[in-house]
Amino acid sequence: MRRAMPTDVVTMDKIVSLSKRRGFVFPSSEIYGGLGSSYDYGHYGVLLKNNIKNQWWRAMLQERDDIVALDSAIIQHPRTWEASGHVAGFTDPLVDCRTCKLRFREDHLAQSACGRKPSKHPGETPECDLTEARDFNLMFQTTVGPVAEEGSTVYLRPETAQGIFLNFKNYLQFSRKKPPFGIAQIGKSFRNEITTGNFIFRTREFEQMEMEFFVPPPDAPQWHQHWLAERMKWWTSLGLRPDHLQLRPHDADELSHYSSATSDVEYLFPIGWSELEGIANRGDFDLTQHAKFSNQKLEYVDTATGDRYVPHVIEPAAGVDRAMLAFLVDAYDEDEIEGEQRTVLRLHPVLAPVKVAVLPLVRKDGQPELAREIYQDLRERVQAEYDEGGAIGRRYRRQDEIGTPWAVTIDHQSLEDRTVTLRDRDSLTQVRIAIEDLADEIGNRLRHPWRSPKLDG
Ligand code: GAP
């Protein structure tokens, strides 16, 4: 089989188009004209996101014994956000243009387009009439109870982290953990972002995977280094190319109010190097603030020695949607098979939405019946898909586009000797294998270390 060399041909437009065509991501509320920066995840998007989240849980819980899980409420006591600093400080400086009526982030003027003359930046034309900058809080507000009155205002959480700090005391009591230990959670967060765009990179509703790791204060710097290394290992173990990943320490003027040191894991998206995950040393800021605002003691007491202290916190905080975008971008490839153009997602098999497709060569001669029998067996072990409609080449192409690593084809020989062919998405090799060995073979391949073929391209 003749195969052209893969090249890095990905653009954001190609990802957006494939995502819609193949049912990963749809613009939200499309029949009403859409809602800016809101997206719905389709069947394969849900499967891919679930696989990313499962791998994160696996790394946090199954592969370690010093982290426990939490799923806290989205709407929390409003004092939470006073203590955390979000009410006072989670703001962007905004300017309005009195002429075109658009609103811009003051620190993004150089990247924004004037409403009247998009080739110019706001403030650059004689007609532009910008106001002074005003702080705009990014938290979404709503009210609890039947009437909106004083004291009924609450916020949709802008990060999952605070739910962890509010439960710190519960966890000391029930989990029999002592520092160093962590609490991990995945959930939706909400920010009324002004500058959105770039597909699912920055949206107003998104999912975070955050872990707060509580440590004795003197050990915080070395635990920060530990988590920088661990998280970089996680991203590369799931196939992201190392030359498209970097760790970037924040400059002092970039640090959040709670952080003494932060490094971002950045990925080389088509829009340039951008943040995938922030890994911060939050010190004792959050526990101290919540202790002050709640009048509760939030400290660790060593019952053996009587020592008491407020642990410091190391926080790896990643976005699920951004992770999915990075995996899609990293996997996207185009090549040519026997003169025909093919689009293929070279996803790590553990992330691929569907692991194996089962395809009868023709829809007759007992092939569909045998194929269904094989499908029933495989689907008990992995996410599998059965497809008997259309030319076999078209069915392979469809599976390539959703990143399915393996396809089983049932042909006339299968009915004679109970063997099938097993096709590999990347190498395009097809091996003949006994039906009874199929499930074990796929299980073995899934456990095998994987390396992006784009690294060798
Ligand atoms: N608790 C710390 C915290 O929330 P952050 O850097 O603001 O830190 C962590 O957010 C991660 O959440 C980011 O690295 C990014 O992956 C994701 N994230 C933040 N804002 C986002 C948005 N508007 N849309 C999509 N993902 C976002």
CSV table of C-alpha atoms and ligand atoms in Angstrom, one decimal:
chain,number,residue,atom,x,y,z
A,1,MET,CA,0.0,0.0,0.0
A,2,ARG,CA,1.4,3.4,-1.0
A,3,ARG,CA,1.3,6.0,1.7
A,4,ALA,CA,2.4,9.6,1.6
A,5,MET,CA,4.4,11.1,4.5
A,6,PRO,CA,2.2,12.8,7.1
A,7,THR,CA,2.7,16.6,7.5
A,8,ASP,CA,1.6,19.0,10.2
A,9,VAL,CA,-1.3,20.5,8.3
A,10,VAL,CA,-3.6,21.3,11.1
A,11,THR,CA,-5.5,24.6,11.4
A,12,MET,CA,-8.2,25.7,13.8
A,13,ASP,CA,-10.7,25.9,10.9
A,14,LYS,CA,-10.0,22.2,10.1
A,15,ILE,CA,-10.6,21.2,13.7
A,16,VAL,CA,-13.8,23.2,13.9
A,17,SER,CA,-15.1,21.7,10.7
A,18,LEU,CA,-14.1,18.1,11.6
A,19,SER,CA,-15.6,18.5,15.1
A,20,LYS,CA,-19.0,19.4,13.6
A,21,ARG,CA,-18.9,17.0,10.7
A,22,ARG,CA,-18.1,14.0,12.8
A,23,GLY,CA,-20.1,14.9,15.9
A,24,PHE,CA,-17.5,16.0,18.4
A,25,VAL,CA,-18.6,19.6,19.1
A,26,PHE,CA,-21.5,21.7,17.8
A,27,PRO,CA,-22.0,25.5,18.3
A,28,SER,CA,-24.6,25.8,21.0
A,29,SER,CA,-28.2,26.9,20.3
A,30,GLU,CA,-27.5,26.9,16.6
A,31,ILE,CA,-31.2,26.8,15.6
A,32,TYR,CA,-31.6,30.2,17.3
A,33,GLY,CA,-28.5,31.7,15.6
A,34,GLY,CA,-26.0,30.4,18.2
A,35,LEU,CA,-24.8,31.9,21.5
A,36,GLY,CA,-21.3,33.3,21.4
A,37,SER,CA,-18.6,31.0,22.8
A,38,SER,CA,-21.0,28.3,23.9
A,39,TYR,CA,-20.6,24.7,22.6
A,40,ASP,CA,-22.4,21.4,22.9
A,41,TYR,CA,-20.5,18.2,22.9
A,42,GLY,CA,-21.7,15.5,20.6
A,43,HIS,CA,-21.4,11.7,20.9
A,44,TYR,CA,-17.7,11.4,20.1
A,45,GLY,CA,-16.9,14.6,22.0
A,46,VAL,CA,-18.5,13.1,25.1
A,47,LEU,CA,-16.6,9.8,24.7
A,48,LEU,CA,-13.3,11.7,24.1
A,49,LYS,CA,-13.9,14.0,27.1
A,50,ASN,CA,-14.8,11.1,29.3
A,51,ASN,CA,-11.6,9.3,28.3
A,52,ILE,CA,-9.5,12.4,29.2
A,53,LYS,CA,-11.2,12.7,32.6
A,54,ASN,CA,-10.8,9.0,33.3
A,55,GLN,CA,-7.1,9.2,32.6
A,56,TRP,CA,-6.8,12.2,34.9
A,57,TRP,CA,-8.7,10.3,37.7
A,58,ARG,CA,-6.6,7.3,37.1
A,59,ALA,CA,-3.4,9.4,37.5
A,60,MET,CA,-4.7,11.1,40.6
A,61,LEU,CA,-6.5,8.2,42.4
A,62,GLN,CA,-5.7,4.8,41.0
A,63,GLU,CA,-2.0,5.2,40.6
A,64,ARG,CA,-1.4,7.0,43.9
A,65,ASP,CA,-2.6,6.5,47.5
A,66,ASP,CA,-2.2,10.1,48.7
A,67,ILE,CA,-5.2,11.7,46.9
A,68,VAL,CA,-8.9,11.5,47.5
A,69,ALA,CA,-11.9,12.6,45.3
A,70,LEU,CA,-14.6,15.3,45.8
A,71,ASP,CA,-17.5,16.6,43.8
A,72,SER,CA,-18.6,19.9,45.4
A,73,ALA,CA,-21.5,22.2,44.7
A,74,ILE,CA,-21.4,24.7,41.9
A,75,ILE,CA,-23.3,27.3,44.0
A,76,GLN,CA,-21.6,27.9,47.3
A,77,HIS,CA,-22.0,30.3,50.2
A,78,PRO,CA,-21.3,33.8,48.8
A,79,ARG,CA,-18.8,34.5,51.6
A,80,THR,CA,-16.6,31.8,49.8
A,81,TRP,CA,-15.9,34.3,47.1
A,82,GLU,CA,-15.2,37.2,49.4
A,83,ALA,CA,-12.7,35.1,51.3
A,84,SER,CA,-11.1,33.8,48.1
A,85,GLY,CA,-10.6,37.3,46.8
A,86,HIS,CA,-12.8,36.8,43.7
A,87,VAL,CA,-15.4,39.4,44.7
A,88,ALA,CA,-12.8,42.1,45.0
A,89,GLY,CA,-10.2,41.0,42.5
A,90,PHE,CA,-11.5,38.6,39.8
A,91,THR,CA,-11.8,41.4,37.3
A,92,ASP,CA,-10.7,42.5,33.9
A,93,PRO,CA,-10.2,46.2,33.1
A,94,LEU,CA,-12.7,47.1,30.3
A,95,VAL,CA,-13.1,50.1,28.1
A,96,ASP,CA,-16.2,51.0,26.0
A,97,CYS,CA,-16.1,52.7,22.7
A,98,ARG,CA,-18.9,55.4,22.6
A,99,THR,CA,-18.9,55.4,18.8
A,100,CYS,CA,-19.1,51.7,17.9
A,101,LYS,CA,-20.6,50.6,21.3
A,102,LEU,CA,-18.2,47.7,21.6
A,103,ARG,CA,-16.4,46.7,24.8
A,104,PHE,CA,-12.8,45.7,24.9
A,105,ARG,CA,-10.3,44.4,27.5
A,106,GLU,CA,-7.9,47.3,28.1
A,107,ASP,CA,-4.9,44.9,28.1
A,108,HIS,CA,-6.0,43.3,24.8
A,109,LEU,CA,-6.5,46.5,22.8
A,110,ALA,CA,-3.5,45.7,20.6
A,111,GLN,CA,-5.1,42.3,19.6
A,112,SER,CA,-8.6,43.6,19.2
A,113,ALA,CA,-10.3,45.0,16.0
A,114,CYS,CA,-12.0,48.4,15.9
A,115,GLY,CA,-15.8,48.0,15.4
A,116,ARG,CA,-16.0,50.4,12.5
A,117,LYS,CA,-12.6,49.7,10.9
A,118,PRO,CA,-11.5,46.1,11.7
A,119,SER,CA,-8.1,46.7,10.1
A,120,LYS,CA,-7.3,49.1,13.0
A,121,HIS,CA,-7.2,48.6,16.7
A,122,PRO,CA,-9.7,50.3,19.0
A,123,GLY,CA,-8.5,53.9,19.7
A,124,GLU,CA,-6.6,54.1,16.4
A,125,THR,CA,-9.1,55.9,14.2
A,126,PRO,CA,-10.2,59.6,14.7
A,127,GLU,CA,-13.8,58.4,15.3
A,128,CYS,CA,-12.8,56.0,18.2
A,129,ASP,CA,-14.0,57.4,21.5
A,130,LEU,CA,-12.9,55.1,24.3
A,131,THR,CA,-13.9,55.5,28.0
A,132,GLU,CA,-11.6,55.2,30.9
A,133,ALA,CA,-11.0,51.6,32.0
A,134,ARG,CA,-13.4,50.1,34.5
A,135,ASP,CA,-13.1,46.9,36.4
A,136,PHE,CA,-15.6,44.2,35.4
A,137,ASN,CA,-16.1,41.1,37.6
A,138,LEU,CA,-16.0,37.9,35.7
A,139,MET,CA,-18.3,35.9,38.1
A,140,PHE,CA,-21.8,35.1,36.9
A,141,GLN,CA,-24.3,36.2,39.5
A,142,THR,CA,-27.7,34.7,40.2
A,143,THR,CA,-30.1,34.7,43.1
A,144,VAL,CA,-31.4,31.9,45.4
A,145,GLY,CA,-35.0,31.8,46.6
A,146,PRO,CA,-38.2,33.1,45.0
A,147,VAL,CA,-37.4,36.8,45.3
A,148,ALA,CA,-34.3,38.7,44.4
A,149,GLU,CA,-33.5,40.6,47.6
A,150,GLU,CA,-30.5,41.6,49.6
A,151,GLY,CA,-28.5,38.6,50.7
A,152,SER,CA,-29.9,36.3,48.0
A,153,THR,CA,-27.1,36.9,45.5
A,154,VAL,CA,-24.9,33.9,44.8
A,155,TYR,CA,-22.3,33.1,42.2
A,156,LEU,CA,-21.6,30.3,39.7
A,157,ARG,CA,-18.2,29.1,40.8
A,158,PRO,CA,-15.4,30.5,38.6
A,159,GLU,CA,-13.0,27.7,39.7
A,160,THR,CA,-13.6,24.3,41.3
A,161,ALA,CA,-10.7,24.8,43.8
A,162,GLN,CA,-12.7,26.7,46.5
A,163,GLY,CA,-15.0,23.7,47.0
A,164,ILE,CA,-12.0,21.8,48.0
A,165,PHE,CA,-10.8,24.3,50.6
A,166,LEU,CA,-14.4,24.5,52.1
A,167,ASN,CA,-14.2,20.7,52.7
A,168,PHE,CA,-10.6,20.6,54.0
A,169,LYS,CA,-11.9,20.0,57.6
A,170,ASN,CA,-14.3,17.2,56.6
A,171,TYR,CA,-11.4,15.4,54.8
A,172,LEU,CA,-9.1,15.6,57.8
A,173,GLN,CA,-11.8,14.0,59.8
A,174,PHE,CA,-13.0,11.2,57.5
A,175,SER,CA,-10.1,10.4,55.2
A,176,ARG,CA,-7.4,9.6,57.8
A,177,LYS,CA,-5.0,11.5,55.6
A,178,LYS,CA,-2.3,13.8,56.9
A,179,PRO,CA,-0.2,16.2,54.8
A,180,PRO,CA,1.2,15.6,52.3
A,181,PHE,CA,-2.2,14.6,50.7
A,182,GLY,CA,-4.4,15.9,48.0
A,183,ILE,CA,-8.1,16.4,47.2
A,184,ALA,CA,-9.1,16.2,43.5
A,185,GLN,CA,-12.2,17.2,41.6
A,186,ILE,CA,-13.5,17.6,38.1
A,187,GLY,CA,-16.4,19.9,37.4
A,188,LYS,CA,-17.9,22.9,35.5
A,189,SER,CA,-16.7,26.4,36.2
A,190,PHE,CA,-18.1,29.6,34.8
A,191,ARG,CA,-16.5,33.0,33.8
A,192,ASN,CA,-18.1,35.8,32.0
A,193,GLU,CA,-15.1,36.1,29.7
A,194,ILE,CA,-14.9,39.2,27.5
A,195,THR,CA,-12.4,37.9,25.1
A,196,THR,CA,-13.6,34.6,23.8
A,197,GLY,CA,-13.2,32.9,20.5
A,198,ASN,CA,-10.8,30.3,19.3
A,199,PHE,CA,-13.4,27.6,19.5
A,200,ILE,CA,-13.4,25.7,22.8
A,201,PHE,CA,-10.1,27.2,24.0
A,202,ARG,CA,-11.8,30.0,26.0
A,203,THR,CA,-15.5,29.7,26.8
A,204,ARG,CA,-17.8,31.1,29.5
A,205,GLU,CA,-18.8,27.6,30.7
A,206,PHE,CA,-16.0,25.0,30.9
A,207,GLU,CA,-14.8,22.0,32.8
A,208,GLN,CA,-11.8,22.0,35.1
A,209,MET,CA,-9.7,19.2,36.6
A,210,GLU,CA,-8.1,20.6,39.8
A,211,MET,CA,-6.2,19.0,42.6
A,212,GLU,CA,-5.2,20.8,45.8
A,213,PHE,CA,-2.2,19.1,47.4
A,214,PHE,CA,-1.7,20.0,51.1
A,215,VAL,CA,1.9,19.9,52.4
A,216,PRO,CA,3.9,20.9,55.4
A,217,PRO,CA,5.0,24.5,54.7
A,218,PRO,CA,8.8,23.9,54.4
A,219,ASP,CA,8.2,21.1,51.8
A,220,ALA,CA,6.1,23.3,49.4
A,221,PRO,CA,8.9,24.2,46.9
A,222,GLN,CA,9.9,20.6,46.4
A,223,TRP,CA,6.3,19.4,46.0
A,224,HIS,CA,5.8,22.2,43.4
A,225,GLN,CA,8.7,20.7,41.4
A,226,HIS,CA,7.2,17.2,41.9
A,227,TRP,CA,3.9,18.3,40.4
A,228,LEU,CA,5.5,20.2,37.5
A,229,ALA,CA,7.3,16.9,36.5
A,230,GLU,CA,4.2,14.7,37.1
A,231,ARG,CA,1.9,16.8,35.0
A,232,MET,CA,4.3,17.1,32.1
A,233,LYS,CA,4.7,13.3,32.2
A,234,TRP,CA,0.9,12.9,32.1
A,235,TRP,CA,0.4,15.1,29.0
A,236,THR,CA,3.2,13.3,27.1
A,237,SER,CA,2.2,9.8,28.2
A,238,LEU,CA,-1.2,10.5,26.5
A,239,GLY,CA,0.6,11.2,23.2
A,240,LEU,CA,1.1,15.0,23.1
A,241,ARG,CA,4.3,15.6,21.2
A,242,PRO,CA,7.0,16.8,23.6
A,243,ASP,CA,8.2,19.5,21.1
A,244,HIS,CA,4.7,21.0,21.2
A,245,LEU,CA,4.7,21.3,25.1
A,246,GLN,CA,6.6,23.6,27.4
A,247,LEU,CA,6.6,24.7,31.0
A,248,ARG,CA,6.6,28.5,31.3
A,249,PRO,CA,7.2,30.1,34.8
A,250,HIS,CA,5.1,33.2,35.4
A,251,ASP,CA,6.9,36.5,35.8
A,252,ALA,CA,6.3,38.2,39.2
A,253,ASP,CA,3.8,40.7,37.7
A,254,GLU,CA,1.7,37.8,36.2
A,255,LEU,CA,1.2,35.9,39.4
A,256,SER,CA,-2.4,35.6,40.8
A,257,HIS,CA,-3.0,37.3,44.2
A,258,TYR,CA,-2.8,33.9,46.0
A,259,SER,CA,0.4,32.5,44.3
A,260,SER,CA,4.0,32.7,45.2
A,261,ALA,CA,5.1,30.7,42.1
A,262,THR,CA,3.2,29.4,39.1
A,263,SER,CA,4.3,27.6,35.9
A,264,ASP,CA,2.0,27.1,33.0
A,265,VAL,CA,2.0,23.9,30.9
A,266,GLU,CA,1.7,25.4,27.4
A,267,TYR,CA,0.8,23.7,24.2
A,268,LEU,CA,1.7,25.0,20.7
A,269,PHE,CA,-1.9,25.4,19.4
A,270,PRO,CA,-2.5,26.8,15.9
A,271,ILE,CA,-3.0,30.2,17.7
A,272,GLY,CA,0.5,29.9,19.2
A,273,TRP,CA,1.8,28.8,22.6
A,274,SER,CA,-1.1,28.9,25.1
A,275,GLU,CA,-1.9,27.7,28.5
A,276,LEU,CA,-3.2,24.2,29.0
A,277,GLU,CA,-2.7,23.9,32.8
A,278,GLY,CA,-1.5,26.2,35.6
A,279,ILE,CA,0.6,24.6,38.4
A,280,ALA,CA,0.6,27.0,41.4
A,281,ASN,CA,2.1,27.2,44.8
A,282,ARG,CA,-0.8,28.8,46.7
A,283,GLY,CA,0.9,28.9,50.0
A,284,ASP,CA,-1.5,29.1,53.0
A,285,PHE,CA,-3.6,31.9,51.3
A,286,ASP,CA,-6.9,30.0,50.9
A,287,LEU,CA,-7.0,28.1,54.2
A,288,THR,CA,-6.0,31.2,56.1
A,289,GLN,CA,-8.7,33.3,54.4
A,290,HIS,CA,-11.4,30.8,54.9
A,291,ALA,CA,-10.4,30.4,58.6
A,292,LYS,CA,-10.7,34.1,59.0
A,293,PHE,CA,-14.1,34.5,57.2
A,294,SER,CA,-15.7,31.4,58.7
A,295,ASN,CA,-14.2,31.6,62.2
A,296,GLN,CA,-13.2,27.9,62.0
A,297,LYS,CA,-9.8,26.5,62.6
A,298,LEU,CA,-8.5,25.1,59.3
A,299,GLU,CA,-5.2,23.6,60.4
A,300,TYR,CA,-3.6,20.2,60.7
A,301,VAL,CA,-2.9,19.0,64.2
A,302,ASP,CA,-0.4,16.1,64.7
A,303,THR,CA,-1.9,14.2,67.5
A,304,ALA,CA,1.4,12.4,68.3
A,305,THR,CA,3.6,15.5,68.6
A,306,GLY,CA,0.9,18.2,69.2
A,307,ASP,CA,2.4,20.2,66.3
A,308,ARG,CA,-0.2,22.3,64.5
A,309,TYR,CA,0.2,24.2,61.3
A,310,VAL,CA,-1.7,25.5,58.3
A,311,PRO,CA,-0.6,23.4,55.3
A,312,HIS,CA,0.6,25.0,52.1
A,313,VAL,CA,-1.1,24.1,48.9
A,314,ILE,CA,0.3,23.0,45.5
A,315,GLU,CA,-2.4,23.2,42.8
A,316,PRO,CA,-2.3,21.6,39.3
A,317,ALA,CA,-5.3,23.1,37.5
A,318,ALA,CA,-6.2,22.0,34.0
A,319,GLY,CA,-9.1,22.5,31.6
A,320,VAL,CA,-10.9,19.5,30.1
A,321,ASP,CA,-12.1,21.4,27.0
A,322,ARG,CA,-8.7,22.9,26.4
A,323,ALA,CA,-7.1,19.4,26.9
A,324,MET,CA,-9.6,18.0,24.3
A,325,LEU,CA,-8.6,20.8,21.8
A,326,ALA,CA,-4.9,20.0,22.3
A,327,PHE,CA,-5.4,16.3,21.8
A,328,LEU,CA,-7.5,17.0,18.6
A,329,VAL,CA,-4.9,19.4,17.2
A,330,ASP,CA,-2.0,17.1,18.1
A,331,ALA,CA,-3.8,14.1,16.5
A,332,TYR,CA,-5.1,15.8,13.3
A,333,ASP,CA,-3.3,14.6,10.2
A,334,GLU,CA,-3.8,14.2,6.5
A,335,ASP,CA,-2.2,11.7,4.2
A,336,GLU,CA,-2.9,10.0,0.9
A,337,ILE,CA,-3.8,6.3,0.4
A,338,GLU,CA,-3.5,5.1,-3.2
A,339,GLY,CA,-4.1,8.5,-4.6
A,340,GLU,CA,-7.0,9.3,-2.2
A,341,GLN,CA,-6.8,12.1,0.4
A,342,ARG,CA,-7.5,10.9,3.9
A,343,THR,CA,-8.1,12.8,7.2
A,344,VAL,CA,-7.1,10.9,10.3
A,345,LEU,CA,-7.0,11.6,14.0
A,346,ARG,CA,-3.9,9.9,15.4
A,347,LEU,CA,-5.2,9.9,18.9
A,348,HIS,CA,-3.6,7.8,21.6
A,349,PRO,CA,-5.7,4.6,21.7
A,350,VAL,CA,-6.7,5.0,25.3
A,351,LEU,CA,-8.2,8.4,24.4
A,352,ALA,CA,-9.9,7.4,21.1
A,353,PRO,CA,-13.7,7.6,21.4
A,354,VAL,CA,-14.1,4.2,19.8
A,355,LYS,CA,-11.4,1.5,20.1
A,356,VAL,CA,-12.5,-0.9,17.4
A,357,ALA,CA,-14.9,-0.9,14.5
A,358,VAL,CA,-16.4,-4.1,13.3
A,359,LEU,CA,-17.1,-4.2,9.6
A,360,PRO,CA,-18.5,-7.0,7.4
A,361,LEU,CA,-17.0,-6.7,3.9
A,362,VAL,CA,-20.4,-7.2,2.3
A,363,ARG,CA,-23.9,-7.2,3.6
A,364,LYS,CA,-24.7,-10.9,2.6
A,365,ASP,CA,-23.4,-14.5,2.8
A,366,GLY,CA,-23.6,-14.6,6.6
A,367,GLN,CA,-21.0,-11.9,7.1
A,368,PRO,CA,-23.2,-9.5,9.0
A,369,GLU,CA,-24.3,-12.2,11.3
A,370,LEU,CA,-20.7,-13.2,12.2
A,371,ALA,CA,-19.7,-9.6,12.4
A,372,ARG,CA,-22.5,-8.9,15.0
A,373,GLU,CA,-21.4,-11.9,17.0
A,374,ILE,CA,-17.8,-10.5,17.1
A,375,TYR,CA,-19.2,-7.0,17.9
A,376,GLN,CA,-21.3,-8.3,20.9
A,377,ASP,CA,-18.1,-9.9,22.3
A,378,LEU,CA,-15.8,-6.9,21.8
A,379,ARG,CA,-18.3,-4.3,23.2
A,380,GLU,CA,-18.2,-6.0,26.6
A,381,ARG,CA,-14.6,-5.1,26.9
A,382,VAL,CA,-14.2,-1.8,25.0
A,383,GLN,CA,-16.2,0.9,23.2
A,384,ALA,CA,-16.8,-0.7,19.8
A,385,GLU,CA,-18.9,0.3,16.8
A,386,TYR,CA,-20.6,-1.9,14.2
A,387,ASP,CA,-21.0,-0.5,10.7
A,388,GLU,CA,-22.3,-2.4,7.6
A,389,GLY,CA,-23.4,0.5,5.4
A,390,GLY,CA,-21.5,1.6,2.2
A,391,ALA,CA,-18.2,0.8,0.6
A,392,ILE,CA,-15.5,-0.6,2.9
A,393,GLY,CA,-13.1,2.3,2.0
A,394,ARG,CA,-15.7,4.9,3.0
A,395,ARG,CA,-16.3,3.1,6.3
A,396,TYR,CA,-12.5,3.0,7.0
A,397,ARG,CA,-12.3,6.7,6.2
A,398,ARG,CA,-15.1,7.5,8.7
A,399,GLN,CA,-13.4,5.6,11.5
A,400,ASP,CA,-10.1,7.2,10.6
A,401,GLU,CA,-11.7,10.7,11.0
A,402,ILE,CA,-13.0,9.8,14.5
A,403,GLY,CA,-9.6,8.3,15.5
A,404,THR,CA,-10.6,4.6,15.8
A,405,PRO,CA,-7.3,2.8,16.1
A,406,TRP,CA,-8.4,-0.6,14.9
A,407,ALA,CA,-10.9,-2.0,12.5
A,408,VAL,CA,-11.9,-5.7,12.2
A,409,THR,CA,-13.1,-6.8,8.8
A,410,ILE,CA,-15.1,-9.9,8.2
A,411,ASP,CA,-14.9,-11.5,4.8
A,412,HIS,CA,-15.7,-14.7,3.0
A,413,GLN,CA,-12.7,-16.5,4.5
A,414,SER,CA,-13.9,-15.6,8.0
A,415,LEU,CA,-16.9,-17.9,7.5
A,416,GLU,CA,-14.6,-20.7,6.5
A,417,ASP,CA,-11.8,-20.5,9.1
A,418,ARG,CA,-13.1,-18.1,11.7
A,419,THR,CA,-10.3,-15.6,11.1
A,420,VAL,CA,-10.7,-11.8,10.4
A,421,THR,CA,-8.4,-9.0,9.4
A,422,LEU,CA,-7.3,-6.4,12.0
A,423,ARG,CA,-6.4,-3.0,10.4
A,424,ASP,CA,-4.2,-0.5,12.1
A,425,ARG,CA,-5.2,3.2,11.7
A,426,ASP,CA,-1.7,4.5,11.6
A,427,SER,CA,0.5,1.9,9.9
A,428,LEU,CA,-2.4,0.7,7.7
A,429,THR,CA,-1.2,-2.9,8.2
A,430,GLN,CA,-3.8,-5.6,8.1
A,431,VAL,CA,-3.0,-8.9,9.9
A,432,ARG,CA,-5.1,-12.0,9.8
A,433,ILE,CA,-6.1,-13.2,13.3
A,434,ALA,CA,-8.3,-15.9,14.8
A,435,ILE,CA,-11.6,-14.5,16.1
A,436,GLU,CA,-11.0,-16.1,19.5
A,437,ASP,CA,-7.8,-14.1,19.9
A,438,LEU,CA,-9.2,-10.7,18.9
A,439,ALA,CA,-10.3,-9.4,22.3
A,440,ASP,CA,-6.9,-10.3,23.9
A,441,GLU,CA,-5.0,-8.8,21.0
A,442,ILE,CA,-6.9,-5.5,21.4
A,443,GLY,CA,-6.5,-5.5,25.1
A,444,ASN,CA,-2.7,-6.0,24.7
A,445,ARG,CA,-2.4,-3.3,22.1
A,446,LEU,CA,-4.3,-0.9,24.5
A,447,ARG,CA,-1.8,-1.6,27.3
A,448,HIS,CA,1.2,-1.1,25.0
A,449,PRO,CA,3.1,2.3,25.3
A,450,TRP,CA,2.1,4.5,22.4
A,451,ARG,CA,4.0,7.2,20.5
A,452,SER,CA,2.5,9.7,18.0
A,453,PRO,CA,3.4,8.6,14.5
A,454,LYS,CA,3.6,12.3,13.7
A,455,LEU,CA,6.9,12.4,15.6
A,456,ASP,CA,8.3,10.1,12.9
A,457,GLY,CA,6.6,11.9,10.1
B,1,GAP,N1,-7.9,27.3,40.4
B,1,GAP,C1,-6.9,27.9,39.6
B,1,GAP,C2,-7.5,28.3,38.3
B,1,GAP,O1,-8.7,28.2,38.0
B,1,GAP,P1,-6.8,29.1,35.9
B,1,GAP,O2,-5.4,29.2,35.3
B,1,GAP,O3,-7.6,30.3,35.9
B,1,GAP,O4,-6.5,28.6,37.4
B,1,GAP,C3,-7.1,26.6,35.2
B,1,GAP,O5,-7.6,27.9,35.2
B,1,GAP,C4,-7.3,26.0,33.8
B,1,GAP,O6,-8.7,26.0,33.5
B,1,GAP,C5,-6.6,26.7,32.6
B,1,GAP,O7,-5.3,26.3,32.5
B,1,GAP,C6,-7.5,26.3,31.5
B,1,GAP,O8,-7.1,25.1,31.0
B,1,GAP,C7,-8.8,26.2,32.1
B,1,GAP,N2,-9.6,27.4,31.8
B,1,GAP,C8,-9.6,28.6,32.5
B,1,GAP,N3,-10.5,29.5,31.9
B,1,GAP,C9,-11.0,28.9,30.9
B,1,GAP,C10,-12.0,29.3,29.9
B,1,GAP,N4,-12.6,30.5,30.0
B,1,GAP,N5,-12.4,28.4,29.0
B,1,GAP,C11,-11.8,27.2,28.9
B,1,GAP,N6,-10.9,26.7,29.8
B,1,GAP,C12,-10.5,27.6,30.8
